[in-house]
Amino acid sequence: MINELRELYRYRELLWTLVLRELRVRYKNSYLGFFWSLIVPLVTVAVLTIVFKRVMGMVIPNYSAYVLAAFLPWMYFQTALLDSSQSVLAQIQLVKKVYFPREVLPLAAVLANLIHFGLALVVFFVYLLGYVGAPLLPSVALLPVLVVFQTLLIAGLSLIISCLNVFYEDTKYIVSIGLQLMFYLVPVIYFSEQVYHAQLASPEWQRWIYLIYHLNPIAMLMTAYRKVLLPPITVQQVGVAEKQTFASLPMDWGLLAVACAASLVVFVLGYAFFNKRKWDFAEQP
Amino acid sequence: MKDAAIILEHVSKKYRLSHQPYSSLKGILLSIFRYRRRIEVHQALNDVSLTIRHGETVGLIGVNGSGKSTLLAIIARVILPTAGKVWVNGRVAPLLQLGVGFHPDLTGLENIYFNGIILGLTRQQIAERLPAIVRFAELVEFIDTPVRAYSSGMVLRLGFAVAVHTDPEIILMDEVLAVGDEAFQHKCLRKIQEFQREGRTIVLVSHDMNQVRQVASRAIWLHQGRVMADGAAEEVVDHYLQFAEEIEKQSL
């Protein structure tokens, strides 16, 4: 793997050119260009905020900020995986003719989305400081750590998905369905505190459900984004019978460490898997 | 061997051909119910050994499916051989087929950069060679137009222009000259002759025997993955044409 990484470093200019090409192509023929990638999360969050505050009766000050803090990383996860699933197959003619480290194709898709995520975060901070007027927490310093490990997780999954999609084109459909379901298994529209108090099992099982839920690295990373970016809040939900209150839970550092380790493992395994199959791509009829 | 550009030692390549290709989930699920999986192994190259020296122009000839393109792909390091060893000494530039590596939404200029970098140039080098590339492609006034608006001849010229300006030591051509009009073909031939004078190595796959005679000094005839003949282009081409004629007679 060290040799592969060295070769990848030798081809860094190609990787960077691909990232720029990806960004340039995406908005080439649209007037609003990059703003489209902001409009989608902003509109989504606006709709979610209205539905969850007015219809579902969530009583949370600045609910939209909390949704956005988790939705932006989720968008990064989702679009990067969807983009990269087609990345190798879309360039198969080139792959059949020219030597280059094949991993640049999915990695370029991931990095292009990372840049989008970075720009979206800038807009998020403008919104947070300018509109909401929330103070910047010292824990924001941890944000780069979260971004790095999330990127490792995404890159690892992208390598696996883009590789499988060359051989089985069902992969991209499975990924798209999987992402739709996964959206409900990560804390974007609800809070991890509500998972802790989920009425799935008897109270002694609460901790276990919370634990298992957060063993999913992407779920834990979303919870971490929220806790790092925004002050803790008490979630209130106006239930049918009574008002429910969920006290804020502190960040579970142990679980976060597990999520980061898992992300690293996914990257290493994903890269190893990709390397094992990458010279078979050109043989696909 | 110091003057060798390409050495192949006992190179074999097997492809797994499945008659029910599992390119979809349905295929996999169906195959579970079938008793026997029909996977055939196709031997694309069978124990090929050859040495190509620097400065040689070698034509690879043979009927369709004889392993020419597989051989070229192995030299280009795009596929790995099943067995045997390959040494390639020098920078390889494959001449790409029409439109490969071009993005229709990007301009000619943007595509030159992408193509050049994928063929191993740096941005700096491309910037230096840009005027020469654009002039060679005869696209000075269209260089900021998206490639989707180009005619196929223009795309072809642009691709060829980038590839020949990558300063390659070894040039691989797979039927690239077959497309394009008379003027373009002449231009390509002139460039090939220039490369020959400069002592570069050229390996070309072609079905145009006159072209092989005209351009190549040496020809290698492949049949069913084996080297049938290897020698002076004239002789090998004659030999091959005789063989092709006989095959044709038999089939009549």
Coordinates of C-alpha atoms in Angstrom, one line a residue:
Chain A
M1 CA 0.0 0.0 0.0
I2 CA 3.0 2.3 0.6
N3 CA 4.0 1.9 -3.0
E4 CA 0.5 2.6 -4.2
L5 CA 0.4 5.8 -2.1
R6 CA 3.8 6.9 -3.5
E7 CA 2.6 6.3 -7.0
L8 CA -0.6 8.3 -6.2
Y9 CA 1.6 11.1 -4.9
R10 CA 3.6 11.1 -8.2
Y11 CA 0.2 11.6 -10.0
R12 CA -1.0 14.3 -7.6
E13 CA -1.2 16.8 -10.5
L14 CA -3.6 14.5 -12.4
L15 CA -5.7 14.1 -9.2
W16 CA -5.9 17.9 -8.8
T17 CA -6.7 18.4 -12.5
L18 CA -9.5 15.9 -12.2
V19 CA -10.9 17.7 -9.1
L20 CA -10.9 21.0 -10.9
R21 CA -12.4 19.4 -14.0
E22 CA -15.2 17.9 -11.9
L23 CA -16.0 21.2 -10.3
R24 CA -15.9 23.0 -13.6
V25 CA -18.0 20.5 -15.5
R26 CA -20.7 20.3 -12.9
Y27 CA -21.9 23.9 -13.2
K28 CA -20.6 24.7 -16.7
N29 CA -24.1 25.2 -18.2
S30 CA -26.0 26.7 -15.3
Y31 CA -26.3 30.4 -14.4
L32 CA -26.2 30.0 -10.6
G33 CA -23.2 27.7 -10.7
F34 CA -21.9 26.8 -7.3
F35 CA -24.9 28.3 -5.6
W36 CA -26.9 25.3 -6.6
S37 CA -24.9 23.3 -4.1
L38 CA -25.9 25.7 -1.4
I39 CA -29.5 26.1 -2.5
V40 CA -30.2 22.4 -2.1
P41 CA -29.3 22.2 1.6
L42 CA -30.8 25.5 2.5
V43 CA -34.1 24.7 0.9
T44 CA -34.1 21.3 2.5
V45 CA -33.3 22.7 5.9
A46 CA -36.0 25.4 5.6
V47 CA -38.6 22.7 4.8
L48 CA -37.4 20.4 7.6
T49 CA -37.5 23.3 10.1
I50 CA -41.1 24.2 9.2
V51 CA -42.2 20.6 9.3
F52 CA -40.5 19.6 12.5
K53 CA -41.2 22.8 14.5
R54 CA -44.8 23.4 13.4
V55 CA -46.1 19.9 12.5
M56 CA -44.1 17.6 14.7
G57 CA -43.9 20.1 17.6
M58 CA -40.2 20.1 18.3
V59 CA -39.5 23.0 20.7
I60 CA -35.9 23.9 20.1
P61 CA -34.4 27.3 19.7
N62 CA -32.5 27.6 16.4
Y63 CA -33.6 24.2 15.3
S64 CA -32.4 25.1 11.7
A65 CA -28.8 25.6 12.9
Y66 CA -28.8 22.1 14.5
V67 CA -30.2 20.5 11.4
L68 CA -27.8 22.3 9.1
A69 CA -24.8 21.3 11.3
A70 CA -25.6 17.7 10.6
F71 CA -27.2 18.0 7.2
L72 CA -24.1 19.6 5.5
P73 CA -21.8 16.7 6.5
W74 CA -24.6 14.3 5.4
M75 CA -24.8 16.0 2.0
Y76 CA -21.0 15.6 1.7
F77 CA -21.3 11.9 2.5
Q78 CA -24.2 11.3 0.2
T79 CA -23.1 13.2 -2.9
A80 CA -19.5 12.0 -2.7
L81 CA -20.6 8.4 -2.6
L82 CA -23.1 8.9 -5.5
D83 CA -20.6 10.8 -7.6
S84 CA -17.8 8.3 -7.1
S85 CA -19.9 5.3 -7.8
Q86 CA -19.8 6.1 -11.5
S87 CA -16.4 7.6 -11.5
V88 CA -14.4 4.7 -12.9
L89 CA -17.0 3.4 -15.3
A90 CA -17.5 6.9 -16.8
Q91 CA -13.8 6.9 -17.7
I92 CA -13.5 3.3 -18.8
Q93 CA -12.3 4.2 -22.3
L94 CA -9.4 6.1 -20.8
V95 CA -8.8 3.3 -18.3
K96 CA -8.5 0.9 -21.1
K97 CA -5.8 2.9 -22.9
V98 CA -3.7 4.9 -20.5
Y99 CA -1.7 4.0 -17.4
F100 CA -2.4 6.0 -14.3
P101 CA -3.3 5.1 -10.8
R102 CA -7.0 4.2 -11.1
E103 CA -7.8 5.5 -7.6
V104 CA -7.5 9.1 -8.8
L105 CA -10.9 8.7 -10.3
P106 CA -13.0 8.0 -7.2
L107 CA -10.7 10.2 -5.0
A108 CA -11.2 13.2 -7.4
A109 CA -14.9 12.8 -6.9
V110 CA -14.5 12.8 -3.1
L111 CA -12.1 15.8 -3.1
A112 CA -14.4 17.8 -5.3
N113 CA -17.2 17.2 -2.8
L114 CA -14.9 18.0 0.0
I115 CA -14.3 21.4 -1.5
H116 CA -18.0 21.9 -1.8
F117 CA -18.4 20.9 1.8
G118 CA -15.7 23.4 2.8
L119 CA -17.5 26.2 1.0
A120 CA -20.8 25.2 2.6
L121 CA -19.3 25.3 6.0
V122 CA -18.1 28.9 5.4
V123 CA -21.7 29.8 4.6
F124 CA -22.8 27.9 7.7
F125 CA -20.5 30.0 9.9
V126 CA -21.8 33.2 8.3
Y127 CA -25.3 32.1 9.1
L128 CA -24.4 31.1 12.6
L129 CA -22.5 34.2 13.6
G130 CA -24.5 36.7 11.5
Y131 CA -28.1 35.5 11.7
V132 CA -28.4 33.2 14.7
G133 CA -25.8 35.2 16.7
A134 CA -24.6 32.1 18.4
P135 CA -21.1 32.4 20.0
L136 CA -18.3 30.4 18.4
L137 CA -17.4 27.5 20.8
P138 CA -13.8 26.6 21.5
S139 CA -14.6 23.1 20.5
V140 CA -14.8 24.3 16.8
A141 CA -11.1 23.7 16.8
L142 CA -12.0 20.0 16.5
L143 CA -13.8 20.5 13.3
P144 CA -10.8 19.7 11.0
V145 CA -10.4 16.4 12.8
L146 CA -14.0 15.4 12.1
V147 CA -13.6 16.5 8.5
V148 CA -10.4 14.5 8.0
F149 CA -11.9 11.3 9.5
Q150 CA -15.2 11.7 7.6
T151 CA -13.1 12.1 4.4
L152 CA -11.2 8.9 5.1
L153 CA -14.5 7.1 5.7
I154 CA -16.0 8.5 2.5
A155 CA -12.8 7.7 0.5
G156 CA -12.7 4.2 1.7
L157 CA -16.3 3.5 0.8
S158 CA -15.9 5.3 -2.5
L159 CA -13.0 3.1 -3.5
I160 CA -15.1 0.0 -2.8
I161 CA -18.2 1.3 -4.5
S162 CA -16.5 2.6 -7.6
C163 CA -14.6 -0.6 -8.0
L164 CA -17.7 -2.9 -7.6
N165 CA -19.7 -0.7 -10.0
V166 CA -17.3 -1.5 -12.8
F167 CA -18.2 -5.2 -12.5
Y168 CA -21.8 -5.0 -11.2
E169 CA -23.7 -1.9 -12.3
D170 CA -26.3 -2.7 -9.7
T171 CA -24.0 -1.2 -7.1
K172 CA -25.0 2.4 -7.8
Y173 CA -28.7 1.5 -7.3
I174 CA -27.9 -0.3 -4.1
V175 CA -25.9 2.6 -2.9
S176 CA -28.6 5.1 -3.7
I177 CA -31.2 3.0 -1.8
G178 CA -28.8 2.4 1.1
L179 CA -28.2 6.2 1.4
Q180 CA -31.9 6.9 1.5
L181 CA -32.4 4.5 4.3
M182 CA -29.3 5.6 6.1
F183 CA -30.6 9.1 6.2
Y184 CA -33.1 7.9 8.9
L185 CA -30.4 6.1 10.8
V186 CA -28.2 9.2 11.3
P187 CA -29.1 12.2 13.5
V188 CA -30.0 14.8 11.0
I189 CA -33.7 15.5 11.5
Y190 CA -33.7 14.3 15.1
F191 CA -31.3 14.4 17.9
S192 CA -29.1 11.7 19.4
E193 CA -30.7 12.4 22.8
Q194 CA -34.0 11.2 21.3
V195 CA -32.3 8.0 20.3
Y196 CA -31.2 7.5 23.9
H197 CA -34.8 7.9 25.0
A198 CA -36.2 5.9 22.1
Q199 CA -39.3 3.9 23.1
L200 CA -38.0 0.7 21.5
A201 CA -37.1 -1.2 24.6
S202 CA -37.2 -1.1 28.3
P203 CA -35.1 1.5 30.0
E204 CA -32.2 -0.8 30.8
W205 CA -31.7 -1.2 27.1
Q206 CA -31.5 2.5 26.4
R207 CA -27.7 2.7 26.8
W208 CA -27.3 -0.3 24.5
I209 CA -29.4 1.1 21.7
Y210 CA -27.6 4.4 22.0
L211 CA -24.3 2.6 21.8
I212 CA -25.2 0.4 18.8
Y213 CA -26.6 3.4 17.0
H214 CA -23.4 5.3 17.4
L215 CA -21.2 2.4 16.4
N216 CA -22.1 3.4 12.9
P217 CA -19.2 5.8 12.2
I218 CA -21.2 8.2 10.1
A219 CA -23.9 8.5 12.8
M220 CA -21.3 9.2 15.5
L221 CA -19.6 11.8 13.2
M222 CA -22.9 13.6 12.7
T223 CA -23.5 13.7 16.5
A224 CA -20.0 15.0 16.9
Y225 CA -20.4 17.7 14.3
R226 CA -23.4 19.0 16.2
K227 CA -21.8 18.9 19.6
V228 CA -18.6 20.5 18.3
L229 CA -20.3 23.3 16.4
L230 CA -23.2 24.2 18.6
P231 CA -24.0 24.6 22.3
P232 CA -25.8 21.8 24.0
I233 CA -29.6 22.2 24.1
T234 CA -32.5 20.6 25.8
V235 CA -34.8 19.1 23.3
Q236 CA -38.5 19.3 23.9
Q237 CA -41.0 17.5 21.9
V238 CA -44.7 18.2 22.3
G239 CA -46.1 14.7 22.3
V240 CA -49.6 13.5 21.9
A241 CA -50.2 12.9 25.5
E242 CA -47.5 14.9 27.3
K243 CA -44.5 17.1 26.7
Q244 CA -41.3 15.2 26.5
T245 CA -38.0 16.7 27.5
F246 CA -34.7 15.2 26.5
A247 CA -31.7 16.6 28.5
S248 CA -28.6 17.2 26.5
L249 CA -26.0 14.4 26.6
P250 CA -22.3 15.2 26.7
M251 CA -20.0 14.1 23.8
D252 CA -19.0 10.5 24.1
W253 CA -15.3 10.7 23.4
G254 CA -14.9 6.9 23.5
L255 CA -17.5 6.4 20.8
L256 CA -15.9 9.2 18.8
A257 CA -12.5 7.5 19.0
V258 CA -14.2 4.3 17.8
A259 CA -15.8 6.1 14.9
C260 CA -12.4 7.7 13.9
A261 CA -10.7 4.3 14.1
A262 CA -13.4 2.7 12.1
S263 CA -13.1 5.4 9.4
L264 CA -9.4 4.7 9.2
V265 CA -10.0 1.0 8.9
V266 CA -12.6 1.5 6.2
F267 CA -10.1 3.6 4.3
V268 CA -7.3 1.0 4.5
L269 CA -9.5 -1.9 3.7
G270 CA -11.2 0.0 0.9
Y271 CA -7.9 1.0 -0.7
A272 CA -6.6 -2.6 -0.4
F273 CA -9.8 -3.9 -2.0
F274 CA -9.5 -1.4 -4.8
N275 CA -5.8 -2.2 -5.4
K276 CA -6.6 -5.9 -5.7
R277 CA -9.1 -5.4 -8.5
K278 CA -7.9 -2.2 -10.2
W279 CA -5.9 -3.9 -13.0
D280 CA -9.0 -5.9 -14.0
F281 CA -10.9 -2.8 -14.9
A282 CA -9.4 -2.6 -18.4
E283 CA -10.4 -6.2 -19.1
Q284 CA -14.1 -5.6 -18.7
P285 CA -15.7 -6.0 -22.1
Chain B
M1 CA 20.2 -5.2 -23.3
K2 CA 20.8 -1.5 -23.3
D3 CA 19.2 -0.5 -26.5
A4 CA 15.9 -2.4 -25.9
A5 CA 12.8 -0.3 -25.5
I6 CA 10.4 -3.1 -24.8
I7 CA 11.2 -6.7 -23.8
L8 CA 8.5 -9.4 -23.4
E9 CA 9.5 -12.7 -22.0
H10 CA 7.1 -15.6 -22.2
V11 CA 4.1 -13.4 -21.8
S12 CA 0.7 -15.0 -21.6
K13 CA -2.7 -13.4 -21.0
K14 CA -5.8 -15.3 -20.2
Y15 CA -9.2 -13.7 -20.1
R16 CA -12.1 -15.2 -18.2
L17 CA -15.1 -15.1 -20.5
S18 CA -18.3 -15.9 -19.0
H19 CA -21.2 -16.6 -21.3
Q20 CA -23.6 -15.2 -18.8
P21 CA -21.7 -12.1 -17.8
Y22 CA -22.4 -11.2 -14.2
S23 CA -22.6 -7.5 -14.9
S24 CA -25.9 -7.3 -13.0
L25 CA -27.3 -8.7 -9.8
K26 CA -29.9 -10.5 -11.9
G27 CA -27.1 -12.4 -13.6
I28 CA -25.7 -13.5 -10.3
L29 CA -29.0 -14.6 -8.9
L30 CA -29.8 -16.5 -12.0
S31 CA -26.5 -18.2 -12.0
I32 CA -27.1 -19.7 -8.6
F33 CA -30.0 -21.7 -10.1
R34 CA -27.9 -22.9 -13.0
Y35 CA -26.0 -26.0 -12.2
R36 CA -22.9 -25.2 -14.2
R37 CA -21.3 -21.9 -14.6
R38 CA -20.1 -21.5 -18.1
I39 CA -16.9 -19.7 -17.7
E40 CA -14.4 -20.1 -20.5
V41 CA -10.8 -19.1 -20.4
H42 CA -9.7 -17.3 -23.5
Q43 CA -6.0 -17.3 -24.2
A44 CA -5.4 -13.9 -25.7
L45 CA -1.6 -14.2 -25.7
N46 CA 0.3 -17.5 -25.5
D47 CA 3.9 -17.4 -24.6
V48 CA 5.0 -14.3 -26.5
S49 CA 8.6 -13.3 -26.3
L50 CA 10.0 -10.4 -28.2
T51 CA 12.4 -7.5 -28.0
I52 CA 11.8 -4.1 -29.6
R53 CA 14.8 -1.9 -29.8
H54 CA 14.8 1.9 -29.5
G55 CA 14.1 3.6 -32.8
E56 CA 12.3 0.6 -34.4
T57 CA 8.9 1.0 -36.0
V58 CA 7.0 -2.2 -35.5
G59 CA 3.7 -3.1 -37.1
L60 CA 1.5 -5.7 -35.3
I61 CA -0.6 -7.5 -37.8
G62 CA -3.1 -10.4 -37.6
V63 CA -6.8 -11.2 -37.9
N64 CA -9.3 -9.8 -35.5
G65 CA -8.9 -11.4 -32.1
S66 CA -5.3 -12.5 -32.6
G67 CA -4.1 -10.6 -29.6
K68 CA -2.7 -7.4 -31.1
S69 CA -4.6 -5.0 -28.9
T70 CA -4.0 -7.1 -25.8
L71 CA -0.2 -6.9 -26.6
L72 CA -0.5 -3.2 -27.0
A73 CA -2.4 -2.9 -23.7
I74 CA 0.2 -4.9 -21.9
I75 CA 3.0 -2.6 -23.2
A76 CA 0.9 0.4 -22.1
R77 CA 0.7 -1.2 -18.6
V78 CA -3.1 -1.0 -18.8
I79 CA -3.5 -4.7 -18.1
L80 CA -1.2 -7.1 -16.4
P81 CA -0.1 -10.3 -18.0
T82 CA -1.2 -13.6 -16.5
A83 CA 2.3 -15.0 -16.8
G84 CA 5.7 -13.7 -18.1
K85 CA 7.7 -10.6 -17.7
V86 CA 7.5 -7.2 -19.3
W87 CA 10.1 -4.5 -19.3
V88 CA 9.3 -1.1 -20.9
N89 CA 12.2 1.3 -20.9
G90 CA 11.0 4.9 -21.7
R91 CA 8.0 7.1 -21.5
V92 CA 5.0 5.6 -23.3
A93 CA 2.3 7.6 -25.0
P94 CA -0.7 5.7 -26.3
L95 CA -2.5 7.6 -29.1
L96 CA -6.0 7.6 -28.0
Q97 CA -9.0 6.8 -30.2
L98 CA -11.4 9.4 -31.3
G99 CA -12.6 11.5 -28.4
V100 CA -11.3 9.3 -25.6
G101 CA -10.3 11.5 -22.6
F102 CA -12.2 14.5 -23.9
H103 CA -15.0 16.1 -22.0
P104 CA -17.6 17.6 -24.4
D105 CA -18.5 20.4 -22.1
L106 CA -15.0 21.7 -21.7
T107 CA -13.2 23.9 -24.2
G108 CA -10.4 22.6 -26.4
L109 CA -7.9 24.4 -24.2
E110 CA -9.2 22.8 -21.0
N111 CA -9.1 19.4 -22.7
I112 CA -5.6 19.9 -23.8
Y113 CA -4.5 20.3 -20.2
F114 CA -6.4 17.3 -19.0
N115 CA -5.2 15.1 -21.9
G116 CA -1.6 16.3 -21.5
I117 CA -1.5 15.6 -17.7
I118 CA -3.0 12.2 -18.1
L119 CA -0.3 11.4 -20.6
G120 CA 2.3 12.4 -18.0
L121 CA 3.1 16.1 -18.7
T122 CA 3.1 18.8 -16.0
R123 CA 1.0 21.9 -16.3
Q124 CA 4.3 23.9 -16.9
Q125 CA 5.2 21.7 -19.8
I126 CA 1.8 22.0 -21.4
A127 CA 1.8 25.7 -21.1
E128 CA 5.2 25.8 -22.9
R129 CA 4.0 23.5 -25.7
L130 CA 0.5 25.0 -26.0
P131 CA 1.1 27.2 -29.1
A132 CA 2.7 24.2 -30.9
I133 CA -0.2 21.9 -30.0
V134 CA -2.9 24.4 -31.0
R135 CA -1.1 25.1 -34.3
F136 CA -0.6 21.4 -35.1
A137 CA -4.3 20.7 -34.4
E138 CA -5.2 23.7 -36.7
L139 CA -7.6 24.9 -34.0
V140 CA -6.3 28.4 -33.2
E141 CA -9.7 30.1 -33.6
F142 CA -11.7 27.3 -31.9
I143 CA -9.6 26.6 -28.9
D144 CA -12.0 28.3 -26.5
T145 CA -15.0 26.5 -27.9
P146 CA -16.5 23.5 -26.1
V147 CA -15.4 20.3 -27.7
R148 CA -19.0 19.3 -28.2
A149 CA -19.1 21.8 -31.0
Y150 CA -16.1 20.2 -32.8
S151 CA -16.4 18.0 -35.8
S152 CA -14.9 14.5 -35.4
G153 CA -12.0 15.5 -37.5
M154 CA -11.2 18.4 -35.1
V155 CA -11.4 16.2 -32.1
L156 CA -9.1 13.7 -33.8
R157 CA -6.6 16.4 -34.6
L158 CA -6.6 17.8 -31.1
G159 CA -6.1 14.3 -29.5
F160 CA -3.3 13.5 -31.9
A161 CA -1.7 17.0 -31.4
V162 CA -1.5 16.5 -27.6
A163 CA -0.2 13.0 -27.8
V164 CA 2.6 13.8 -30.2
H165 CA 3.7 16.8 -28.2
T166 CA 4.2 14.7 -25.0
D167 CA 7.7 14.0 -26.2
P168 CA 7.2 10.2 -25.8
E169 CA 10.0 7.7 -26.3
I170 CA 7.6 4.9 -27.2
I171 CA 4.4 5.6 -29.2
L172 CA 1.6 3.1 -29.3
M173 CA -1.0 3.4 -32.1
D174 CA -4.1 1.1 -32.3
E175 CA -5.8 1.7 -35.6
V176 CA -5.8 5.5 -35.0
L177 CA -4.8 6.3 -38.5
A178 CA -7.8 4.5 -40.0
V179 CA -10.1 7.4 -39.2
G180 CA -9.6 10.9 -40.4
D181 CA -9.5 12.3 -43.9
E182 CA -6.7 12.3 -46.4
A183 CA -5.1 15.5 -45.2
F184 CA -5.0 14.3 -41.6
Q185 CA -3.6 10.9 -42.5
H186 CA -0.8 12.7 -44.5
K187 CA -0.1 14.9 -41.5
C188 CA 0.1 11.9 -39.2
L189 CA 2.4 10.0 -41.6
R190 CA 4.7 13.1 -41.8
K191 CA 4.8 13.2 -38.0
I192 CA 5.6 9.5 -37.8
Q193 CA 8.4 9.9 -40.2
E194 CA 9.7 12.8 -38.1
F195 CA 9.5 10.5 -35.0
Q196 CA 11.5 7.9 -36.9
R197 CA 14.2 10.3 -37.7
E198 CA 14.4 11.3 -34.1
G199 CA 14.9 7.7 -33.1
R200 CA 11.7 7.2 -31.3
T201 CA 10.1 3.8 -31.0
I202 CA 6.7 3.2 -32.6
V203 CA 4.4 0.2 -32.2
L204 CA 1.3 0.3 -34.4
V205 CA -1.6 -2.0 -34.8
S206 CA -3.1 -1.8 -38.3
H207 CA -5.2 -3.7 -40.8
D208 CA -3.9 -1.5 -43.6
M209 CA -1.1 -3.6 -45.0
N210 CA 0.1 -0.9 -47.4
Q211 CA 0.4 1.4 -44.4
V212 CA 2.4 -1.2 -42.5
R213 CA 4.7 -1.7 -45.5
Q214 CA 5.1 2.0 -45.9
V215 CA 5.7 2.9 -42.3
A216 CA 7.1 -0.1 -40.4
S217 CA 10.6 -1.5 -40.7
R218 CA 9.5 -4.7 -38.9
A219 CA 6.3 -6.5 -38.6
I220 CA 5.1 -9.1 -36.1
W221 CA 2.3 -11.3 -37.1
L222 CA 0.1 -12.7 -34.3
H223 CA -2.3 -15.5 -34.7
Q224 CA -4.4 -16.9 -31.8
G225 CA -2.1 -15.3 -29.3
R226 CA 1.1 -16.6 -30.7
V227 CA 3.8 -15.0 -32.8
M228 CA 3.6 -16.6 -36.3
A229 CA 6.3 -14.5 -37.9
D230 CA 8.6 -11.7 -36.9
G231 CA 10.9 -9.9 -39.3
A232 CA 11.2 -7.4 -42.1
A233 CA 7.8 -5.8 -42.7
E234 CA 7.7 -6.7 -46.4
E235 CA 8.2 -10.4 -45.9
V236 CA 5.9 -10.8 -42.9
V237 CA 3.1 -8.8 -44.6
D238 CA 3.4 -11.0 -47.8
H239 CA 3.4 -14.1 -45.7
Y240 CA 0.3 -12.9 -43.8
L241 CA -1.5 -11.9 -46.9
Q242 CA -0.9 -15.3 -48.4
F243 CA -2.3 -16.9 -45.3
A244 CA -5.3 -14.6 -45.3
E245 CA -6.0 -15.4 -48.9
E246 CA -6.0 -19.1 -48.2
I247 CA -8.4 -18.7 -45.3
E248 CA -10.7 -16.8 -47.6
K249 CA -10.6 -19.6 -50.2
Q250 CA -11.4 -22.2 -47.6
S251 CA -14.4 -20.3 -46.4
L252 CA -15.8 -19.9 -49.9

